[in-house]
Tab-separated table of C-alpha atoms in Angstrom:
chain	number	residue	atom	x	y	z
A	1	MET	CA	48.083	-23.295	-8.869
A	2	SER	CA	47.877	-23.910	-12.651
A	3	ILE	CA	50.137	-26.293	-14.565
A	4	GLY	CA	51.258	-23.393	-16.771
A	5	PHE	CA	52.368	-21.353	-13.751
A	6	ARG	CA	54.245	-24.319	-12.274
A	7	LEU	CA	55.973	-24.954	-15.586
A	8	LYS	CA	57.022	-21.311	-15.862
A	9	GLN	CA	58.450	-21.361	-12.328
A	10	TYR	CA	60.299	-24.599	-13.064
A	11	ILE	CA	61.873	-23.054	-16.170
A	12	LYS	CA	62.918	-19.954	-14.222
A	13	SER	CA	64.445	-22.104	-11.493
A	14	TYR	CA	66.336	-24.206	-14.041
A	15	ILE	CA	67.719	-21.121	-15.785
A	16	GLN	CA	68.802	-19.504	-12.509
A	17	ASN	CA	70.241	-22.544	-10.767
A	18	LYS	CA	71.523	-24.732	-13.614
A	19	TYR	CA	71.780	-22.977	-16.959
A	20	LEU	CA	73.369	-19.649	-15.945
A	21	PRO	CA	76.011	-21.239	-13.679
A	22	SER	CA	76.879	-23.598	-16.525
A	23	VAL	CA	77.325	-20.693	-18.962
A	24	TYR	CA	79.513	-18.899	-16.425
A	25	LYS	CA	81.745	-21.909	-15.734
A	26	LYS	CA	82.338	-22.533	-19.435
A	27	ALA	CA	83.208	-18.876	-19.992
A	28	VAL	CA	85.606	-18.869	-17.022
A	29	ARG	CA	87.657	-21.590	-18.699
A	30	LYS	CA	88.066	-19.369	-21.763
A	31	ASN	CA	88.437	-15.900	-20.218
A	32	LYS	CA	90.819	-14.119	-17.909
A	33	VAL	CA	89.592	-11.336	-15.643
A	34	ASP	CA	90.095	-7.891	-17.146
A	35	LYS	CA	90.075	-5.109	-14.522
A	36	ASP	CA	89.109	-2.645	-17.261
A	37	LEU	CA	85.948	-4.587	-18.131
A	38	ILE	CA	83.261	-2.755	-16.172
A	39	ILE	CA	79.611	-3.779	-16.403
A	40	MET	CA	76.512	-1.731	-15.516
A	41	ALA	CA	73.596	-4.168	-15.133
A	42	ASP	CA	69.887	-3.856	-14.394
A	43	MET	CA	66.708	-5.746	-15.296
A	44	HIS	CA	64.185	-3.052	-14.349
A	45	SER	CA	65.061	-0.301	-16.827
A	46	ASN	CA	65.589	0.105	-20.555
A	47	GLY	CA	68.719	2.174	-20.280
A	48	ILE	CA	71.038	3.103	-17.448
A	49	PRO	CA	68.900	3.746	-14.329
A	50	TYR	CA	69.049	7.090	-12.569
A	51	SER	CA	70.724	5.404	-9.583
A	52	MET	CA	73.711	4.384	-11.740
A	53	LYS	CA	74.023	7.293	-14.166
A	54	ALA	CA	76.403	9.367	-12.050
A	55	VAL	CA	78.829	6.461	-11.650
A	56	TYR	CA	78.606	5.655	-15.349
A	57	LYS	CA	79.339	9.266	-16.341
A	58	GLU	CA	82.307	9.508	-13.999
A	59	LEU	CA	83.769	6.260	-15.300
A	60	VAL	CA	83.453	7.589	-18.855
A	61	ASN	CA	85.103	10.838	-17.736
A	62	ARG	CA	87.995	8.737	-16.469
A	63	GLY	CA	88.439	7.107	-19.859
A	64	LYS	CA	86.592	3.863	-19.107
A	65	GLN	CA	84.054	2.249	-21.413
A	66	PRO	CA	81.493	0.413	-19.273
A	67	VAL	CA	79.490	-2.348	-20.929
A	68	VAL	CA	75.773	-1.754	-20.369
A	69	TYR	CA	73.345	-4.600	-19.672
A	70	CYS	CA	70.182	-2.672	-18.838
A	71	ARG	CA	66.814	-3.967	-19.999
A	72	ASP	CA	63.386	-4.136	-18.411
A	73	ILE	CA	62.594	-7.825	-18.119
A	74	LYS	CA	58.863	-7.067	-18.480
A	75	ASP	CA	59.541	-5.866	-22.033
A	76	MET	CA	61.404	-9.009	-23.091
A	77	SER	CA	60.143	-12.387	-24.240
A	78	MET	CA	61.543	-15.421	-22.459
A	79	LEU	CA	63.929	-16.031	-25.354
A	80	GLU	CA	65.084	-12.413	-25.322
A	81	SER	CA	65.685	-12.478	-21.577
A	82	LEU	CA	67.546	-15.784	-21.889
A	83	LYS	CA	69.847	-14.320	-24.539
A	84	PHE	CA	70.329	-11.188	-22.410
A	85	MET	CA	71.319	-13.221	-19.349
A	86	THR	CA	73.526	-15.580	-21.349
A	87	ASN	CA	75.537	-12.713	-22.820
A	88	PHE	CA	75.779	-11.101	-19.400
A	89	MET	CA	77.142	-14.283	-17.808
A	90	LYS	CA	79.853	-14.533	-20.474
A	91	ASP	CA	81.031	-10.989	-19.786
A	92	TYR	CA	80.546	-11.452	-16.041
A	93	SER	CA	83.095	-14.264	-16.137
A	94	ALA	CA	85.805	-11.796	-17.201
A	95	ALA	CA	84.631	-8.556	-15.563
A	96	GLY	CA	86.711	-6.570	-13.139
A	97	TYR	CA	83.688	-4.705	-11.756
A	98	VAL	CA	79.928	-5.122	-11.960
A	99	TYR	CA	77.662	-2.270	-10.815
A	100	ILE	CA	73.991	-2.893	-10.016
A	101	CYS	CA	71.363	-0.809	-8.204
A	102	SER	CA	68.627	-3.329	-7.410
A	103	TYR	CA	68.248	-7.088	-7.235
A	104	PHE	CA	69.944	-8.597	-10.270
A	105	LEU	CA	69.646	-12.358	-9.927
A	106	PRO	CA	72.178	-13.434	-12.602
A	107	VAL	CA	74.952	-11.879	-10.471
A	108	SER	CA	74.023	-14.207	-7.618
A	109	SER	CA	73.325	-17.338	-9.646
A	110	CYS	CA	76.801	-18.850	-9.291
A	111	GLU	CA	80.000	-18.669	-7.294
A	112	LYS	CA	81.904	-15.827	-8.933
A	113	ARG	CA	85.599	-15.309	-9.335
A	114	PRO	CA	87.058	-13.466	-6.329
A	115	GLU	CA	88.838	-11.020	-8.673
A	116	THR	CA	85.461	-9.785	-9.951
A	117	LYS	CA	83.940	-7.170	-7.649
A	118	VAL	CA	80.190	-6.579	-7.445
A	119	ILE	CA	79.100	-3.145	-6.211
A	120	GLN	CA	75.464	-2.710	-5.192
A	121	LEU	CA	74.585	1.004	-5.438
A	122	TRP	CA	70.962	0.400	-4.393
A	123	HIS	CA	68.197	2.740	-5.463
A	124	SER	CA	66.919	4.202	-2.224
A	125	GLY	CA	68.145	5.860	0.941
A	126	GLY	CA	66.993	6.370	4.494
A	127	LEU	CA	64.939	3.925	6.548
A	128	MET	CA	61.248	3.353	6.078
A	129	LYS	CA	59.615	0.212	4.691
A	130	LYS	CA	61.118	-3.210	5.316
A	131	MET	CA	62.905	-4.896	2.442
A	132	GLY	CA	64.859	-7.948	1.369
A	133	TYR	CA	64.676	-10.903	3.725
A	134	ASP	CA	62.861	-8.779	6.322
A	135	THR	CA	59.600	-8.818	4.349
A	136	LYS	CA	57.628	-11.314	2.299
A	137	ASP	CA	57.053	-8.979	-0.690
A	138	ASP	CA	60.602	-8.505	-1.994
A	139	ILE	CA	62.005	-11.937	-2.728
A	140	PRO	CA	60.022	-14.594	-4.632
A	141	LYS	CA	58.982	-17.512	-2.429
A	142	ASP	CA	60.136	-20.018	-5.027
A	143	TYR	CA	63.643	-18.539	-5.336
A	144	LYS	CA	66.324	-21.034	-4.455
A	145	GLY	CA	69.578	-19.506	-3.327
A	146	ASN	CA	70.748	-16.160	-1.960
A	147	VAL	CA	69.614	-13.110	-3.957
A	148	THR	CA	72.505	-11.035	-2.593
A	149	ALA	CA	75.297	-13.570	-3.014
A	150	ASN	CA	78.562	-12.231	-4.455
A	151	TYR	CA	78.133	-8.633	-3.247
A	152	ASP	CA	81.466	-7.042	-2.334
A	153	LEU	CA	80.227	-3.543	-1.542
A	154	VAL	CA	76.812	-2.078	-0.746
A	155	THR	CA	76.487	1.696	-0.432
A	156	VAL	CA	73.954	3.300	1.920
A	157	SER	CA	72.944	6.853	2.758
A	158	ALA	CA	73.931	7.133	6.439
A	159	PRO	CA	75.565	5.132	9.247
A	160	VAL	CA	72.158	4.364	10.797
A	161	CYS	CA	71.299	2.330	7.667
A	162	VAL	CA	74.305	0.000	7.816
A	163	PRO	CA	73.043	-2.624	10.328
A	164	VAL	CA	69.578	-2.630	8.757
A	165	TRP	CA	70.848	-3.230	5.207
A	166	GLN	CA	73.254	-5.843	6.510
A	167	GLN	CA	70.402	-7.780	8.099
A	168	ALA	CA	67.831	-7.250	5.331
A	169	LEU	CA	70.189	-8.383	2.571
A	170	GLY	CA	71.823	-11.139	4.620
A	171	LEU	CA	75.315	-9.705	4.249
A	172	PRO	CA	78.492	-10.304	6.262
A	173	GLU	CA	79.913	-7.403	8.249
A	174	GLY	CA	82.108	-4.934	6.382
A	175	ILE	CA	80.338	-5.077	3.006
A	176	THR	CA	77.697	-2.420	3.739
A	177	LYS	CA	79.234	1.059	3.993
A	178	SER	CA	77.791	4.532	4.475
A	179	LEU	CA	79.477	6.147	1.486
A	180	GLY	CA	76.354	7.989	0.360
A	181	LEU	CA	74.197	7.334	-2.698
A	182	ALA	CA	75.600	8.087	-6.147
A	183	ARG	CA	72.164	9.201	-7.318
A	184	THR	CA	72.113	12.124	-4.870
A	185	ASP	CA	75.263	13.957	-5.984
A	186	ILE	CA	73.406	15.874	-8.684
A	187	LEU	CA	70.925	17.199	-6.111
A	188	PHE	CA	73.662	19.448	-4.710
A	189	ASN	CA	74.519	21.013	-8.074
A	190	LYS	CA	73.267	24.626	-8.137
A	191	LYS	CA	73.246	24.903	-11.938
A	192	TRP	CA	71.262	21.687	-12.197
A	193	GLN	CA	68.797	22.969	-9.588
A	194	GLN	CA	68.233	26.161	-11.548
A	195	LYS	CA	67.791	24.252	-14.790
A	196	CYS	CA	65.145	22.091	-13.102
A	197	LYS	CA	63.288	25.204	-11.947
A	198	ASP	CA	63.440	26.835	-15.383
A	199	THR	CA	62.157	23.687	-17.081
A	200	PHE	CA	59.408	23.285	-14.515
A	201	TYR	CA	57.930	26.739	-15.107
A	202	GLU	CA	58.173	26.264	-18.867
A	203	LEU	CA	56.074	23.099	-18.546
A	204	TYR	CA	53.804	24.381	-15.770
A	205	PRO	CA	53.410	28.152	-16.363
A	206	ASP	CA	50.170	28.222	-14.344
A	207	ALA	CA	52.164	27.237	-11.234
A	208	LYS	CA	54.020	30.565	-11.095
A	209	GLY	CA	53.472	32.446	-7.857
A	210	LYS	CA	52.104	29.376	-6.058
A	211	LYS	CA	53.579	26.967	-3.531
A	212	ILE	CA	54.364	23.648	-5.190
A	213	VAL	CA	53.164	20.445	-3.542
A	214	LEU	CA	54.428	17.142	-4.897
A	215	TYR	CA	52.462	13.984	-4.129
A	216	ALA	CA	54.871	11.101	-4.780
A	217	PRO	CA	53.508	7.863	-3.321
A	218	THR	CA	55.007	4.395	-3.632
A	219	PHE	CA	52.849	1.250	-3.879
A	220	SER	CA	51.625	-1.487	-1.553
A	221	GLY	CA	51.767	-5.213	-2.269
A	222	ASN	CA	54.198	-6.607	-4.806
A	223	ALA	CA	55.241	-5.190	-8.156
A	224	ALA	CA	52.926	-7.536	-10.074
A	225	TYR	CA	49.811	-6.321	-8.227
A	226	PRO	CA	50.572	-2.807	-6.940
A	227	LYS	CA	48.100	-0.739	-4.921
A	228	CYS	CA	48.013	2.898	-3.833
A	229	PRO	CA	44.841	3.844	-1.907
A	230	GLY	CA	45.855	7.487	-1.581
A	231	LEU	CA	45.400	8.004	-5.325
A	232	ASP	CA	41.681	7.226	-5.037
A	233	MET	CA	40.796	9.534	-2.137
A	234	GLY	CA	39.943	12.711	-4.045
A	235	LEU	CA	43.089	14.632	-3.217
A	236	GLU	CA	43.063	16.661	-6.450
A	237	GLU	CA	39.503	17.838	-5.825
A	238	LYS	CA	40.305	18.764	-2.228
A	239	PHE	CA	43.317	20.817	-3.310
A	240	LYS	CA	41.016	23.207	-5.146
A	241	GLU	CA	40.354	24.690	-1.706
A	242	LEU	CA	43.973	25.851	-1.582
A	243	ILE	CA	44.175	28.570	-4.215
A	244	ASP	CA	47.782	29.441	-3.343
A	245	TYR	CA	49.040	25.873	-3.845
A	246	TYR	CA	49.748	23.853	-6.979
A	247	LEU	CA	49.551	20.058	-6.759
A	248	ILE	CA	51.567	17.673	-8.931
A	249	ILE	CA	51.042	13.906	-8.657
A	250	ARG	CA	53.840	11.498	-9.535
A	251	PRO	CA	53.111	7.897	-8.501
A	252	HIS	CA	55.631	5.059	-8.547
A	253	PRO	CA	56.349	3.805	-12.106
A	254	HIS	CA	54.660	0.475	-11.260
A	255	MET	CA	51.351	2.372	-11.123
A	256	LYS	CA	51.537	3.529	-14.741
A	257	ARG	CA	49.030	1.008	-16.031
A	258	GLN	CA	46.369	1.954	-13.456
A	259	TYR	CA	46.973	5.722	-13.601
A	260	PRO	CA	48.280	6.667	-17.070
A	261	GLN	CA	47.087	10.266	-16.630
A	262	TYR	CA	50.029	10.958	-14.298
A	263	PHE	CA	52.629	9.768	-16.790
A	264	ASP	CA	52.184	12.336	-19.533
A	265	GLU	CA	54.808	14.066	-21.692
A	266	ARG	CA	55.608	16.535	-18.939
A	267	ALA	CA	56.414	13.684	-16.587
A	268	LYS	CA	58.821	12.262	-19.178
A	269	LYS	CA	60.578	15.606	-19.586
A	270	LEU	CA	60.716	16.287	-15.863
A	271	PRO	CA	61.024	13.057	-13.813
A	272	THR	CA	60.423	13.090	-10.070
A	273	GLU	CA	64.037	13.757	-9.060
A	274	ARG	CA	64.057	16.914	-11.187
A	275	LEU	CA	61.007	18.228	-9.339
A	276	LEU	CA	62.664	18.121	-5.913
A	277	PRO	CA	64.457	21.516	-6.167
A	278	VAL	CA	61.145	23.182	-7.064
A	279	VAL	CA	58.896	21.631	-4.430
A	280	ASP	CA	57.786	23.565	-1.323
A	281	ILE	CA	56.013	20.648	0.393
A	282	MET	CA	56.345	16.947	-0.367
A	283	LEU	CA	53.405	14.649	0.216
A	284	THR	CA	54.252	10.951	0.275
A	285	ASP	CA	53.612	7.691	2.082
A	286	TYR	CA	56.446	5.165	2.376
A	287	SER	CA	58.459	6.252	-0.657
A	288	SER	CA	62.214	6.616	-0.289
A	289	THR	CA	61.929	9.694	-2.529
A	290	LEU	CA	61.245	11.458	0.762
A	291	PHE	CA	64.857	10.932	1.808
A	292	ASP	CA	66.287	12.352	-1.424
A	293	TYR	CA	63.992	15.334	-0.868
A	294	SER	CA	65.190	15.672	2.752
A	295	ILE	CA	68.556	16.864	1.426
A	296	TYR	CA	66.845	20.214	0.799
A	297	GLN	CA	65.496	20.269	4.379
A	298	LYS	CA	62.033	21.382	3.330
A	299	PRO	CA	58.610	20.492	4.845
A	300	PHE	CA	56.792	17.245	4.128
A	301	ILE	CA	53.570	15.410	5.016
A	302	LEU	CA	53.049	11.662	5.325
A	303	PHE	CA	49.764	10.636	3.688
A	304	CYS	CA	49.209	7.013	4.739
A	305	PRO	CA	45.565	5.883	4.424
A	306	ASP	CA	46.604	2.231	4.833
A	307	LEU	CA	49.135	2.716	7.629
A	308	ASP	CA	47.829	-0.014	9.940
A	309	GLU	CA	47.595	-2.534	7.118
A	310	TYR	CA	51.002	-1.549	5.760
A	311	ARG	CA	52.660	-1.947	9.140
A	312	GLU	CA	51.114	-5.398	9.450
A	313	GLU	CA	51.724	-6.629	5.894
A	314	ARG	CA	55.004	-5.014	4.838
A	315	GLY	CA	56.416	-3.633	8.054
A	316	LEU	CA	58.388	-0.477	8.841
A	317	TYR	CA	61.858	-0.047	10.294
A	318	VAL	CA	60.973	3.215	12.020
A	319	ASP	CA	58.124	4.864	13.875
A	320	ILE	CA	57.000	7.446	11.330
A	321	ASP	CA	55.195	9.366	14.060
A	322	SER	CA	58.683	10.412	15.178
A	323	PHE	CA	59.360	12.121	11.821
A	324	PRO	CA	59.121	15.948	11.703
A	325	ALA	CA	55.830	15.842	9.778
A	326	PRO	CA	52.099	15.322	10.288
A	327	VAL	CA	50.825	11.814	9.522
A	328	CYS	CA	47.471	11.961	7.690
A	329	ARG	CA	44.989	9.195	6.899
A	330	THR	CA	42.529	11.149	4.712
A	331	ALA	CA	42.627	13.865	2.067
A	332	ASP	CA	40.747	16.186	4.467
A	333	GLU	CA	43.508	15.754	7.053
A	334	VAL	CA	46.131	16.679	4.436
A	335	ILE	CA	44.311	19.909	3.592
A	336	GLU	CA	43.832	20.706	7.268
A	337	ALA	CA	47.534	20.144	7.973
A	338	ILE	CA	48.576	22.556	5.218
A	339	LYS	CA	46.097	25.168	6.462
A	340	GLU	CA	46.563	24.801	10.211
A	341	ASP	CA	49.823	23.058	11.135
A	342	ASP	CA	52.334	25.562	12.547
A	343	ARG	CA	55.139	23.871	10.618
A	344	PHE	CA	53.595	25.094	7.353
A	345	THR	CA	52.127	28.398	8.488
A	346	SER	CA	55.191	29.905	10.196
A	347	LYS	CA	58.950	30.070	9.745
A	348	SER	CA	59.871	28.210	12.904
A	349	GLY	CA	63.592	27.983	13.629
A	350	GLU	CA	62.947	24.882	15.716
A	351	TYR	CA	61.236	23.169	12.775
A	352	LYS	CA	64.164	23.970	10.483
A	353	LYS	CA	66.442	22.361	13.053
A	354	GLU	CA	64.247	19.236	13.092
A	355	LEU	CA	64.426	18.966	9.290
A	356	GLN	CA	68.199	19.371	9.384
A	357	GLU	CA	68.528	16.645	12.014
A	358	PHE	CA	66.251	14.366	9.971
A	359	TYR	CA	68.470	14.803	6.916
A	360	GLN	CA	71.645	14.197	8.913
A	361	LYS	CA	70.278	11.054	10.541
A	362	TYR	CA	69.007	9.314	7.420
A	363	MET	CA	71.011	10.896	4.559
A	364	GLY	CA	74.072	12.339	6.275
A	365	SER	CA	76.567	10.541	4.021
A	366	CYS	CA	74.996	12.163	0.960
A	367	ASP	CA	76.897	15.411	0.478
A	368	GLY	CA	77.455	15.706	-3.266
A	369	LYS	CA	80.702	13.686	-3.201
A	370	ALA	CA	79.397	10.123	-2.981
A	371	VAL	CA	80.516	9.005	-6.454
A	372	ALA	CA	84.167	9.775	-5.727
A	373	ARG	CA	84.026	7.827	-2.448
A	374	ILE	CA	82.273	4.870	-4.061
A	375	LEU	CA	84.778	4.575	-6.900
A	376	GLU	CA	87.674	4.851	-4.466
A	377	ALA	CA	86.153	2.108	-2.297
A	378	ALA	CA	85.606	-0.068	-5.378
A	379	GLU	CA	89.238	0.334	-6.434
A	380	ASN	CA	90.376	-0.535	-2.919
A	381	LEU	CA	88.468	-3.834	-3.140
A	382	THR	CA	90.973	-5.033	-5.734
A	383	ASN	CA	93.942	-3.714	-3.773
A	384	ASP	CA	93.134	-5.414	-0.475
C-alpha cells in the first residue's frame, strides 16, 4: 500500500470523523431547527437523482423549497468536496428533513439533533444482490463508524424486503417500512408511458414493427473497478439471427468509461427508466432495474455468465432459479431461450400469473401512490 494512498485515507477519515462533526456542533450552537428547511442530498449525481425527483416535485407542489446538495464526488476536487460537505453540515444542523437515496456519509458522521429527520428513499427495489453490511463490496474497509447512522425512515418496495434491509443496513426495528419506492410512481402514469413510446420510435425508427429487447446489466466488483462479462460475449452479433427483434444495450452508468458506445445522445434523451414501457423482453443479470420493469409484468431473461463467481464474491439474497425466467450463461443460450422457451413463444395464462405474483412479492408496495405515503410517514416522524 503506497504512502500516498495511506495519506489520502487518513485525510478522508479525519474529515469524516473529526472535521464534519466539529462543523456540525458549531452550527448547532448558532441555529435552531426549522421544520421547513428540507434538504435533498446525494454524492453520486450532478443534479437531483431519479430516485428523489418525484419527492422533490411533490414538495415543490406543496409550496416547499427544498435545498439541493447533489454533486457527483468523482467530479469534485478534494477542496470542492470539502466545501460541499461543510456547507451541507451547516444546513444539516438546522434542517427539519433530509432526503437521501444512497449512502451519504456526511449524514452519518455525527450524532444529529433528534428533531431532524433523515429519510432514506434508496435507489433500488426487490431482492437480488447482497448489499450494505452483508457484502464486502459496499462499505469501505477503512470506514470508521456506522454508514447508516441517523436514519429515521427507510422505504422499501415490498414487505418481504423489510427484514433484509433492516439487517443489511444495521437498522433497529420500525425504521424500515414497505411504503413503496418514490421513483416508481411515474411508471404507472399512462400519459408518461405513451410519451416514452413516442420518443422511443422517434429516436429508433428502425425498431418499428419489431419486439424490443433491453439488455440492462449491472456491474460486478466495486464501483472503482467495475466488470460486466456479458458485454463481451458477442450478444449484438448473435441477435442478428433474430430478425423480428431489436436489441438495445444500456449498461450501468459505472461502465461508461469502458463502453462509451452505449452512452450516446439517444441514451441521454431516453434513460433506462423511460425504456421500460416500450420493452417486450428485458435481459439483465443482477440489476434492480428488473424489479422496476416487473411492474409491467412482462417477460424477462437472466443473463449471468459469472453466476457462480458472483454468488461466491458478492452473494445473493434469493435463488434466481426460482424466478419466472430462464437463467442463461452464454449469448447462444439467450438466443435459444427467445426462440424456443414456451414463455416467449406462446401467450400462456399460467406464465402471466407467475409474472404477476413476482411483481406482488418483490414490488407489491409500488402502486403509483408511494410518494404520498412517504411524505405522510415523514410528517408523522415529527408528530410522534
